[in-house]
Short mmCIF file of C-alpha atoms and ligand atoms in Angstrom, two decimals:
data_model
loop_
_atom_site.label_atom_id
_atom_site.label_comp_id
_atom_site.label_asym_id
_atom_site.label_seq_id
_atom_site.Cartn_x
_atom_site.Cartn_y
_atom_site.Cartn_z
CA MET C 1 8.54 -15.90 32.06
CA THR C 2 8.12 -18.90 29.73
CA PRO C 3 10.78 -21.45 30.33
CA ARG C 4 13.29 -21.86 27.49
CA ASP C 5 14.91 -24.80 26.01
CA ALA C 6 18.61 -23.92 26.13
CA THR C 7 19.51 -26.21 23.30
CA LEU C 8 17.39 -24.38 20.70
CA LYS C 9 17.77 -21.09 19.24
CA GLU C 10 14.45 -19.11 20.07
CA ILE C 11 13.19 -16.84 17.29
CA ALA C 12 10.18 -14.71 17.71
CA VAL C 13 8.43 -13.33 14.68
CA VAL C 14 5.80 -10.79 15.74
CA GLY C 15 2.98 -10.29 13.10
CA GLY C 16 1.56 -12.90 10.88
CA GLY C 17 1.08 -10.98 7.65
CA PRO C 18 2.97 -11.78 4.54
CA ALA C 19 6.16 -10.11 5.76
CA GLY C 20 6.36 -11.95 9.04
CA LEU C 21 5.30 -15.31 7.50
CA PHE C 22 8.02 -15.09 4.87
CA ALA C 23 10.62 -14.23 7.46
CA ALA C 24 9.60 -17.19 9.50
CA GLU C 25 9.87 -19.53 6.52
CA ILE C 26 13.37 -18.36 5.72
CA ILE C 27 14.46 -18.75 9.31
CA ALA C 28 12.84 -22.11 9.66
CA GLN C 29 14.38 -23.46 6.37
CA ALA C 30 17.82 -22.29 7.51
CA PHE C 31 17.93 -23.69 11.00
CA GLY C 32 15.68 -26.70 10.63
CA VAL C 33 15.37 -28.45 14.10
CA SER C 34 17.89 -26.45 15.66
CA ALA C 35 15.71 -23.40 16.15
CA ARG C 36 12.22 -22.93 17.43
CA VAL C 37 10.49 -20.25 15.41
CA THR C 38 7.31 -18.94 16.67
CA ILE C 39 4.83 -16.36 14.92
CA TYR C 40 3.13 -14.24 17.60
CA GLU C 41 -0.15 -12.70 16.25
CA ARG C 42 -2.65 -10.60 18.11
CA MET C 43 -5.67 -11.81 16.02
CA ALA C 44 -7.36 -15.26 16.07
CA SER C 45 -5.74 -16.06 12.66
CA VAL C 46 -2.91 -14.92 10.53
CA GLY C 47 -2.86 -13.08 7.14
CA ARG C 48 -6.20 -11.22 7.50
CA LYS C 49 -5.08 -8.27 5.28
CA PHE C 50 -3.45 -10.66 2.84
CA LEU C 51 -6.73 -12.46 2.61
CA LEU C 52 -8.62 -9.25 1.93
CA ALA C 53 -6.20 -8.30 -0.81
CA GLY C 54 -7.43 -11.60 -2.54
CA ARG C 55 -10.93 -10.09 -2.69
CA GLY C 56 -9.57 -7.69 -5.31
CA GLY C 57 -8.11 -10.74 -7.30
CA LEU C 58 -4.65 -10.68 -5.23
CA ASN C 59 -2.33 -8.52 -7.34
CA LEU C 60 0.91 -10.21 -6.15
CA THR C 61 3.33 -8.31 -8.17
CA HIS C 62 4.22 -6.71 -11.60
CA SER C 63 5.93 -7.89 -14.77
CA GLU C 64 7.45 -4.58 -15.89
CA ALA C 65 11.22 -4.04 -16.36
CA PHE C 66 12.97 -4.09 -13.03
CA ASP C 67 14.25 -0.49 -13.12
CA LEU C 68 10.82 0.83 -13.71
CA PHE C 69 9.50 -1.46 -11.11
CA LEU C 70 11.89 -0.08 -8.61
CA SER C 71 11.02 3.47 -9.43
CA ARG C 72 7.52 2.97 -8.07
CA TYR C 73 9.00 3.02 -4.65
CA GLY C 74 10.03 6.71 -5.11
CA SER C 75 12.59 7.90 -2.59
CA ALA C 76 12.68 4.56 -0.77
CA ALA C 77 13.86 2.81 -3.96
CA PRO C 78 17.54 2.80 -3.21
CA ARG C 79 16.80 1.39 0.38
CA LEU C 80 14.77 -1.42 -1.16
CA ASP C 81 17.00 -2.09 -4.19
CA ALA C 82 19.02 -5.01 -2.65
CA ALA C 83 16.01 -6.70 -1.13
CA LEU C 84 13.95 -6.48 -4.30
CA ARG C 85 16.83 -7.67 -6.48
CA ALA C 86 17.46 -10.62 -4.16
CA PHE C 87 13.70 -11.55 -4.42
CA PRO C 88 12.38 -9.97 -7.61
CA PRO C 89 8.86 -10.55 -9.09
CA GLN C 90 9.91 -13.65 -11.01
CA ALA C 91 11.16 -15.27 -7.62
CA LEU C 92 7.81 -14.44 -6.05
CA ARG C 93 5.94 -16.24 -8.97
CA GLN C 94 8.19 -19.20 -8.53
CA TRP C 95 7.47 -19.26 -4.82
CA CYS C 96 3.80 -19.23 -5.41
CA GLU C 97 4.24 -22.03 -8.00
CA SER C 98 6.01 -23.95 -5.24
CA LEU C 99 2.74 -23.92 -3.26
CA GLY C 100 0.73 -25.15 -6.13
CA GLU C 101 -0.54 -21.69 -7.27
CA GLU C 102 0.30 -20.88 -10.72
CA THR C 103 0.34 -17.18 -11.69
CA PHE C 104 -0.29 -15.25 -14.90
CA VAL C 105 0.42 -11.74 -16.17
CA GLY C 106 -2.78 -9.71 -16.84
CA SER C 107 -3.28 -7.34 -19.80
CA SER C 108 -1.91 -4.47 -17.53
CA GLY C 109 1.25 -6.17 -16.74
CA ARG C 110 0.13 -7.01 -13.31
CA ILE C 111 0.52 -10.46 -11.97
CA PHE C 112 -2.07 -12.60 -10.31
CA PRO C 113 -2.47 -16.30 -9.10
CA LYS C 114 -4.73 -18.10 -11.53
CA SER C 115 -7.26 -18.68 -8.89
CA PHE C 116 -7.47 -14.89 -8.23
CA LYS C 117 -7.62 -15.76 -4.46
CA THR C 118 -5.45 -15.64 -1.40
CA SER C 119 -7.14 -18.40 0.47
CA PRO C 120 -5.68 -21.54 -1.32
CA LEU C 121 -2.21 -19.96 -1.33
CA LEU C 122 -2.31 -19.08 2.28
CA ARG C 123 -3.66 -22.40 3.22
CA ALA C 124 -0.86 -24.33 1.39
CA TRP C 125 1.71 -21.79 3.07
CA LEU C 126 0.55 -22.28 6.44
CA ALA C 127 0.68 -26.22 6.01
CA ARG C 128 4.22 -25.84 4.86
CA LEU C 129 5.14 -23.59 7.67
CA ARG C 130 3.84 -26.05 10.21
CA GLU C 131 5.76 -28.91 8.41
CA GLN C 132 8.90 -26.73 8.83
CA GLY C 133 8.14 -26.63 12.63
CA VAL C 134 6.91 -22.96 12.74
CA ARG C 135 4.68 -22.54 15.78
CA PHE C 136 1.78 -20.19 15.98
CA ALA C 137 0.95 -18.25 19.04
CA LEU C 138 -2.37 -16.57 18.24
CA ARG C 139 -4.21 -13.86 20.30
CA HIS C 140 -0.78 -12.76 21.56
CA GLU C 141 -0.65 -8.94 21.44
CA TRP C 142 2.86 -7.53 21.54
CA ARG C 143 2.92 -4.79 24.30
CA GLY C 144 6.55 -3.84 24.19
CA PHE C 145 9.68 -4.86 25.94
CA ASP C 146 10.27 -5.38 29.68
CA GLY C 147 13.37 -3.90 31.37
CA THR C 148 15.31 -7.14 30.50
CA LYS C 149 14.46 -6.84 26.78
CA ALA C 150 12.11 -9.76 26.84
CA LEU C 151 9.02 -9.27 24.63
CA VAL C 152 5.75 -8.68 26.56
CA PHE C 153 2.48 -10.18 25.14
CA ASP C 154 -1.10 -9.86 26.39
CA THR C 155 -2.57 -13.30 25.98
CA PRO C 156 -5.86 -15.10 26.84
CA ASP C 157 -3.77 -16.44 29.75
CA GLY C 158 -2.66 -13.06 30.94
CA ILE C 159 0.57 -11.27 30.46
CA GLN C 160 3.47 -13.35 29.20
CA ARG C 161 7.28 -12.47 28.82
CA ILE C 162 9.16 -14.22 26.08
CA GLU C 163 12.90 -14.21 25.72
CA ALA C 164 14.19 -14.78 22.27
CA ASP C 165 17.67 -14.90 20.59
CA ALA C 166 16.39 -12.80 17.61
CA VAL C 167 13.17 -11.09 16.85
CA VAL C 168 11.42 -9.94 13.67
CA LEU C 169 8.78 -7.41 14.05
CA ALA C 170 6.42 -7.40 11.03
CA LEU C 171 3.44 -5.55 12.44
CA GLY C 172 2.27 -3.91 9.27
CA GLY C 173 0.92 -0.36 8.68
CA ALA C 174 -2.17 1.50 10.18
CA SER C 175 -4.65 0.97 7.52
CA TRP C 176 -7.67 -1.33 8.06
CA PRO C 177 -6.99 -1.56 11.74
CA ARG C 178 -10.04 -4.05 12.36
CA LEU C 179 -7.78 -6.71 10.50
CA GLY C 180 -5.17 -6.41 13.22
CA SER C 181 -2.59 -3.64 12.02
CA ASP C 182 -3.27 -0.46 13.90
CA GLY C 183 0.23 1.08 13.96
CA SER C 184 0.15 0.90 17.85
CA TRP C 185 3.75 -0.44 17.57
CA LYS C 186 4.92 3.18 16.70
CA ALA C 187 4.89 4.40 20.40
CA LEU C 188 6.55 1.12 21.52
CA VAL C 189 9.34 1.35 19.03
CA GLU C 190 9.85 4.95 19.63
CA GLN C 191 10.34 4.26 23.36
CA GLY C 192 13.52 2.43 22.24
CA GLY C 193 14.88 5.73 20.60
CA VAL C 194 13.89 4.47 17.00
CA GLU C 195 12.78 7.24 14.65
CA VAL C 196 9.43 6.47 13.06
CA ALA C 197 8.05 8.69 10.26
CA PRO C 198 4.32 9.51 10.86
CA LEU C 199 1.98 6.84 9.58
CA LEU C 200 -0.29 8.35 6.93
CA PRO C 201 -2.72 6.97 4.43
CA ALA C 202 -1.42 5.84 1.20
CA ASN C 203 -3.50 4.60 -1.79
CA SER C 204 -6.56 6.24 -0.25
CA GLY C 205 -9.17 8.83 -1.23
CA PHE C 206 -9.12 12.51 -0.67
CA THR C 207 -11.59 14.94 0.58
CA LEU C 208 -13.19 17.76 -1.47
CA ALA C 209 -15.97 20.25 -0.65
CA TRP C 210 -18.84 19.14 -3.31
CA SER C 211 -21.89 21.27 -3.50
CA GLU C 212 -24.99 19.66 -2.19
CA HIS C 213 -26.49 19.69 -5.60
CA PHE C 214 -23.50 17.78 -7.12
CA LEU C 215 -23.52 15.24 -4.34
CA ARG C 216 -27.23 14.52 -4.59
CA SER C 217 -27.01 13.66 -8.26
CA ARG C 218 -23.38 12.28 -8.59
CA GLU C 219 -22.36 10.47 -5.32
CA GLY C 220 -21.09 7.16 -6.31
CA ALA C 221 -20.65 8.01 -9.97
CA PRO C 222 -17.71 6.61 -11.76
CA LEU C 223 -15.52 9.01 -13.71
CA LYS C 224 -13.71 7.00 -16.64
CA ASN C 225 -11.15 7.54 -19.08
CA LEU C 226 -9.31 10.33 -17.32
CA ARG C 227 -5.74 11.61 -17.28
CA LEU C 228 -4.96 13.03 -13.85
CA SER C 229 -2.13 15.27 -13.08
CA CYS C 230 -0.63 17.32 -10.12
CA ARG C 231 2.51 19.10 -9.23
CA ASP C 232 4.94 18.03 -6.58
CA LEU C 233 6.42 20.50 -4.05
CA SER C 234 9.29 21.19 -6.57
CA GLY C 235 6.69 22.25 -9.20
CA ALA C 236 7.35 19.04 -11.44
CA VAL C 237 4.18 17.82 -13.07
CA HIS C 238 3.18 14.16 -12.59
CA SER C 239 0.47 12.39 -14.44
CA SER C 240 -1.20 9.19 -14.63
CA PRO C 241 -4.29 7.68 -16.54
CA GLY C 242 -7.04 6.32 -14.28
CA GLU C 243 -10.68 6.15 -13.11
CA LEU C 244 -12.21 7.88 -10.08
CA THR C 245 -15.42 7.57 -8.05
CA VAL C 246 -17.35 10.41 -6.44
CA THR C 247 -17.72 9.93 -2.79
CA HIS C 248 -19.60 11.86 -0.14
CA GLN C 249 -16.30 13.05 1.11
CA GLY C 250 -14.47 13.72 -2.11
CA LEU C 251 -12.89 11.40 -4.53
CA GLU C 252 -11.64 7.79 -4.47
CA GLY C 253 -10.17 5.35 -6.83
CA GLY C 254 -7.11 3.76 -8.57
CA GLY C 255 -6.40 6.90 -10.65
CA LEU C 256 -5.39 8.82 -7.44
CA TYR C 257 -2.90 6.22 -5.94
CA ALA C 258 -0.11 6.95 -8.50
CA LEU C 259 -0.26 10.69 -7.55
CA GLY C 260 -1.11 10.15 -3.87
CA ARG C 261 2.18 10.92 -2.51
CA PHE C 262 2.44 14.24 -4.15
CA LEU C 263 -1.08 15.25 -3.38
CA ARG C 264 -0.36 14.30 0.25
CA GLU C 265 2.89 16.30 0.45
CA ASN C 266 0.98 19.27 -0.97
CA LEU C 267 -1.59 18.94 1.61
CA LEU C 268 0.72 18.68 4.44
CA ALA C 269 2.91 21.71 3.25
CA ASN C 270 0.11 24.02 2.01
CA GLY C 271 -3.28 22.81 3.53
CA GLU C 272 -4.50 22.12 -0.09
CA ALA C 273 -3.64 20.17 -3.21
CA TRP C 274 -4.78 20.78 -6.73
CA LEU C 275 -5.63 17.77 -8.79
CA ARG C 276 -6.13 18.47 -12.50
CA LEU C 277 -8.23 16.26 -14.65
CA ASP C 278 -8.03 15.86 -18.37
CA LEU C 279 -11.69 14.60 -19.17
CA CYS C 280 -11.02 13.92 -22.87
CA PRO C 281 -7.46 12.58 -22.97
CA ASP C 282 -7.91 11.06 -26.52
CA LEU C 283 -8.24 14.49 -28.25
CA ASP C 284 -5.78 17.30 -27.97
CA ARG C 285 -6.80 20.70 -26.78
CA GLU C 286 -6.98 22.34 -30.30
CA GLU C 287 -9.37 19.51 -31.48
CA VAL C 288 -11.59 19.85 -28.60
CA GLU C 289 -11.89 23.62 -28.97
CA ARG C 290 -12.35 23.25 -32.64
CA ARG C 291 -15.36 20.90 -32.00
CA ILE C 292 -16.76 23.26 -29.36
CA ALA C 293 -16.59 26.18 -31.73
CA ALA C 294 -18.37 24.13 -34.50
CA ARG C 295 -21.35 23.38 -32.03
CA ALA C 296 -24.90 24.17 -33.46
CA VAL C 297 -26.40 27.02 -31.46
CA LYS C 298 -29.75 24.94 -30.78
CA GLN C 299 -27.90 22.03 -29.29
CA SER C 300 -27.71 21.96 -25.43
CA LEU C 301 -24.28 22.04 -24.00
CA SER C 302 -24.67 18.62 -22.23
CA THR C 303 -26.17 16.96 -25.34
CA PHE C 304 -23.14 18.36 -27.34
CA LEU C 305 -20.42 17.30 -24.77
CA ARG C 306 -22.11 13.83 -24.71
CA LYS C 307 -22.32 13.28 -28.45
CA SER C 308 -19.34 15.13 -29.84
CA LEU C 309 -16.68 14.74 -27.20
CA HIS C 310 -18.15 11.34 -25.71
CA LEU C 311 -18.17 12.83 -22.17
CA ALA C 312 -20.50 10.79 -19.80
CA PRO C 313 -22.93 12.68 -17.57
CA PRO C 314 -20.76 12.52 -14.42
CA ALA C 315 -17.95 14.22 -16.32
CA ILE C 316 -20.30 16.81 -17.49
CA GLY C 317 -21.68 17.32 -14.08
CA LEU C 318 -18.13 17.75 -12.91
CA ILE C 319 -17.47 20.60 -15.49
CA ASN C 320 -20.55 22.38 -14.13
CA GLU C 321 -19.57 21.88 -10.60
CA ALA C 322 -16.01 23.07 -11.01
CA SER C 323 -17.33 26.17 -12.89
CA LEU C 324 -19.82 27.00 -10.23
CA GLN C 325 -16.95 26.83 -7.68
CA MET C 326 -14.96 29.24 -9.82
CA GLY C 327 -18.02 31.52 -10.01
CA GLU C 328 -18.86 30.80 -13.64
CA LYS C 329 -21.58 29.07 -15.59
CA SER C 330 -20.04 26.56 -18.06
CA ALA C 331 -22.83 27.31 -20.71
CA THR C 332 -21.53 30.85 -20.96
CA LEU C 333 -17.85 29.84 -21.31
CA ALA C 334 -16.10 30.75 -24.62
CA PRO C 335 -14.90 27.72 -26.59
CA ALA C 336 -11.33 28.29 -25.59
CA GLU C 337 -12.31 28.39 -22.04
CA LEU C 338 -14.46 25.52 -22.10
CA ALA C 339 -11.88 23.35 -23.87
CA GLU C 340 -9.28 24.50 -21.12
CA ARG C 341 -11.79 23.24 -18.51
CA ILE C 342 -12.25 19.87 -20.21
CA LYS C 343 -8.60 19.25 -20.76
CA ASP C 344 -7.37 20.73 -17.57
CA LEU C 345 -10.06 20.82 -14.87
CA PRO C 346 -8.85 21.96 -11.44
CA LEU C 347 -10.11 20.38 -8.29
CA ARG C 348 -9.14 21.61 -4.85
CA LEU C 349 -8.50 18.81 -2.42
CA THR C 350 -8.84 19.66 1.09
CA GLY C 351 -7.54 16.69 3.10
CA MET C 352 -6.90 12.94 3.03
CA ALA C 353 -9.64 10.30 3.68
CA SER C 354 -9.07 8.29 6.91
CA ILE C 355 -6.18 5.89 7.15
CA ALA C 356 -8.72 3.21 8.42
CA ASP C 357 -10.07 3.13 4.91
CA ALA C 358 -6.64 3.33 2.94
CA ILE C 359 -5.15 0.44 1.19
CA SER C 360 -1.68 0.96 2.65
CA THR C 361 0.43 3.26 4.86
CA ALA C 362 3.14 5.74 4.20
CA GLY C 363 5.71 6.41 6.78
CA GLY C 364 7.12 3.89 9.25
CA ILE C 365 10.65 3.06 10.63
CA ALA C 366 13.14 5.28 9.14
CA PHE C 367 15.72 3.47 6.92
CA ASP C 368 18.51 5.26 8.65
CA GLU C 369 17.50 3.13 11.76
CA VAL C 370 18.28 -0.24 10.09
CA ASP C 371 21.25 -2.03 8.51
CA ALA C 372 21.28 -3.76 5.25
CA PHE C 373 19.25 -6.65 6.69
CA PHE C 374 16.75 -4.35 8.32
CA MET C 375 18.07 -4.94 11.79
CA LEU C 376 17.54 -1.93 14.09
CA ARG C 377 21.00 -0.49 14.81
CA LYS C 378 19.98 0.61 18.34
CA LEU C 379 18.43 -2.72 19.19
CA PRO C 380 20.69 -5.38 17.81
CA GLY C 381 19.00 -8.66 17.22
CA LEU C 382 15.71 -7.05 16.38
CA PHE C 383 14.61 -6.97 12.75
CA VAL C 384 11.85 -5.30 11.03
CA ALA C 385 9.97 -5.96 7.91
CA GLY C 386 6.99 -5.18 5.68
CA GLU C 387 4.79 -2.21 5.80
CA MET C 388 6.38 -1.11 9.08
CA LEU C 389 9.33 0.32 7.18
CA ASP C 390 9.21 3.92 5.73
CA TRP C 391 8.25 3.16 2.14
CA GLU C 392 5.20 3.43 0.04
CA ALA C 393 4.19 2.43 -3.38
CA PRO C 394 0.98 2.54 -5.58
CA THR C 395 -1.16 -0.36 -6.08
CA GLY C 396 -0.08 -2.66 -8.89
CA GLY C 397 1.55 -5.54 -6.74
CA TYR C 398 4.36 -3.33 -5.52
CA LEU C 399 3.04 -3.53 -1.77
CA LEU C 400 3.11 -7.35 -1.42
CA GLN C 401 6.30 -7.55 -3.42
CA ALA C 402 8.13 -5.31 -1.05
CA CYS C 403 6.65 -7.02 1.96
CA PHE C 404 8.00 -10.49 0.79
CA ALA C 405 11.29 -9.07 -0.29
CA THR C 406 11.84 -7.29 3.01
CA GLY C 407 10.54 -10.42 5.05
CA LYS C 408 13.07 -12.43 3.27
CA ARG C 409 15.91 -10.02 3.88
CA ALA C 410 14.97 -9.75 7.51
CA GLY C 411 14.83 -13.60 7.86
CA GLU C 412 18.39 -13.78 6.21
CA GLY C 413 19.53 -11.27 8.65
CA VAL C 414 18.30 -13.36 11.55
CA VAL C 415 20.12 -16.42 10.19
CA GLN C 416 23.31 -14.39 9.67
CA TRP C 417 23.04 -12.67 13.21
CA LEU C 418 22.56 -16.05 15.06
CA GLY C 419 25.22 -17.88 12.75
CA ARG C 420 27.86 -15.41 13.96
CA GLU C 421 30.61 -17.33 15.93
CA GLY C 422 29.90 -17.82 19.60
CA HIS C 423 26.27 -16.69 19.14
CA GLY C 424 23.32 -18.87 20.01
CA GLN C 425 24.80 -22.04 21.39
C1 FAD G 501 -8.28 -3.71 0.64
C2 FAD G 501 -6.84 -4.06 0.38
C3 FAD G 501 -6.51 -4.67 -0.77
C4 FAD G 501 -5.14 -4.95 -0.98
N1 FAD G 501 -4.81 -5.48 -2.07
C5 FAD G 501 -3.51 -5.61 -2.54
C6 FAD G 501 -3.09 -6.24 -3.69
O1 FAD G 501 -3.91 -6.74 -4.44
N2 FAD G 501 -1.67 -6.28 -4.14
C7 FAD G 501 -0.80 -5.76 -3.07
O2 FAD G 501 0.41 -5.89 -3.40
N3 FAD G 501 -1.18 -5.31 -1.86
C8 FAD G 501 -2.44 -5.26 -1.52
N4 FAD G 501 -2.82 -4.71 -0.28
C9 FAD G 501 -1.67 -4.32 0.61
C10 FAD G 501 -1.23 -5.58 1.39
O3 FAD G 501 -2.11 -6.39 1.86
C11 FAD G 501 -0.33 -5.02 2.45
O4 FAD G 501 0.77 -4.34 2.05
C12 FAD G 501 0.36 -6.43 3.25
O5 FAD G 501 -0.65 -7.27 3.78
C13 FAD G 501 1.29 -5.89 4.36
O6 FAD G 501 1.96 -7.04 4.88
P1 FAD G 501 2.71 -6.87 6.16
O7 FAD G 501 3.00 -8.27 6.63
O8 FAD G 501 3.77 -5.83 6.27
O9 FAD G 501 1.52 -6.41 7.29
P2 FAD G 501 0.05 -7.05 7.52
O10 FAD G 501 -0.48 -7.80 6.33
O11 FAD G 501 -0.66 -5.84 7.91
O12 FAD G 501 0.35 -8.04 8.72
C14 FAD G 501 0.73 -7.49 10.11
C15 FAD G 501 0.21 -8.39 11.09
O13 FAD G 501 0.79 -8.04 12.44
C16 FAD G 501 -0.33 -8.17 13.41
N5 FAD G 501 -0.08 -7.22 14.47
C17 FAD G 501 -0.14 -5.95 14.44
N6 FAD G 501 0.17 -5.35 15.65
C18 FAD G 501 0.35 -6.39 16.48
C19 FAD G 501 0.64 -6.49 17.83
N7 FAD G 501 0.86 -5.51 18.62
N8 FAD G 501 0.96 -7.88 18.41
C20 FAD G 501 0.74 -8.82 17.54
N9 FAD G 501 0.39 -8.85 16.30
C21 FAD G 501 0.13 -7.61 15.73
C22 FAD G 501 -1.60 -7.88 12.61
O14 FAD G 501 -2.70 -8.48 13.14
C23 FAD G 501 -1.31 -8.54 11.29
O15 FAD G 501 -1.73 -9.84 11.19
C24 FAD G 501 -4.05 -4.49 -0.11
C25 FAD G 501 -4.58 -4.03 1.20
C26 FAD G 501 -5.95 -3.71 1.26
C27 FAD G 501 -6.37 -3.12 2.72
#
């Protein structure tokens, strides 16, 4: 057991992603020199997934109206409401600016740092944390609790047991495990009797049985200017504009992310999910049918679809592929049937792509297990934050915003918990 300084509050933050780093900052700011805040991280450096997010430009948050913003978290919205209101997108922008990184609103309403990178922001943030006295224990892998509630870490110097007055677990989800977050915490937390919803891929691709012919010619092809739709389990239709890429396994791309949770629910309940594509969202169905009916007999179908409906070759290939799978040939379809295919092309999804390649994770610690400050009711003094909690959201900055907001809330929870009369020293 590492010896403790009895005059200091000892706070352990386990997991050095955005949620853990932010919780550490809040706690260090509040306690100053009267606490020792240590971030324990299994990797050799912190913030690896945060850095990876910077490769895509680092979409920090979104500028839309707060109620719409909150609705992106679906059924978890009421559970995140207080944390997000207390640390809304504007506050995240100000926080970035306090670290010398100005932000801007892109044309889609998404918010990015002007540098489009994580590294300068993370560098400035880590320097500030060190100034605040936060310590970093790297290559420390959390392995659970020993019988006395001490944290057990596997370190380069062997197993170490650490006692802390309060703990924040911010161990992330299970996507991109090579960056450190592999969801192995789930079994450890469940040993404490805490309910954890299964960790599943979110913002990920789906599998689909393409024909060999289609894959040979279309693997890697982009499908642009689409409107995607699907039904949820209650039968309600959800739709979203977007783009897709044909992959060896099926389909991938931002267009799927907004519908991902409904598609996943269908797959889990029924073993299949139907994605429907409008390949020509700028024209209504009647106009598409009218143009098809007016097609000159001598013009080939694909030339006509390209010239008159501005469909790109991959979209035309997809119509042929879907028709073949339905036992039809698109060239022999009547105008009304072909128009239907173009405006409402059904694709049968057979599964989800691997969580290892997903952008984020659905599932996690059930909200019923935590109080308003994300403290585990069954393990008082132990707080959780970030993707570990049972929420999901599409891409658009919603992921990082919720990680920061829950990190702040958990950090404030620690401050309140240790500030209680008679607690600490
Ligand atoms: C390719 C990609 C692009 C993305 N782009 C964006 C984007 O533009 N905008 C956006 O909002 N979100 C984006 N995200 C998602 C965002 O990066 C995550 O939601 C966010 O990093 C989660 O933060 P977190 O602190 O909860 O967990 P993480 O960032 O996963 O951090 C958890 C930390 O805990 C450590 N850890 C795990 N287990 C242990 C253990 N047993 N012991 C010790 N340490 C452990 C891990 O090594 C890790 O450092 C992207 C994700 C990916 C994969």
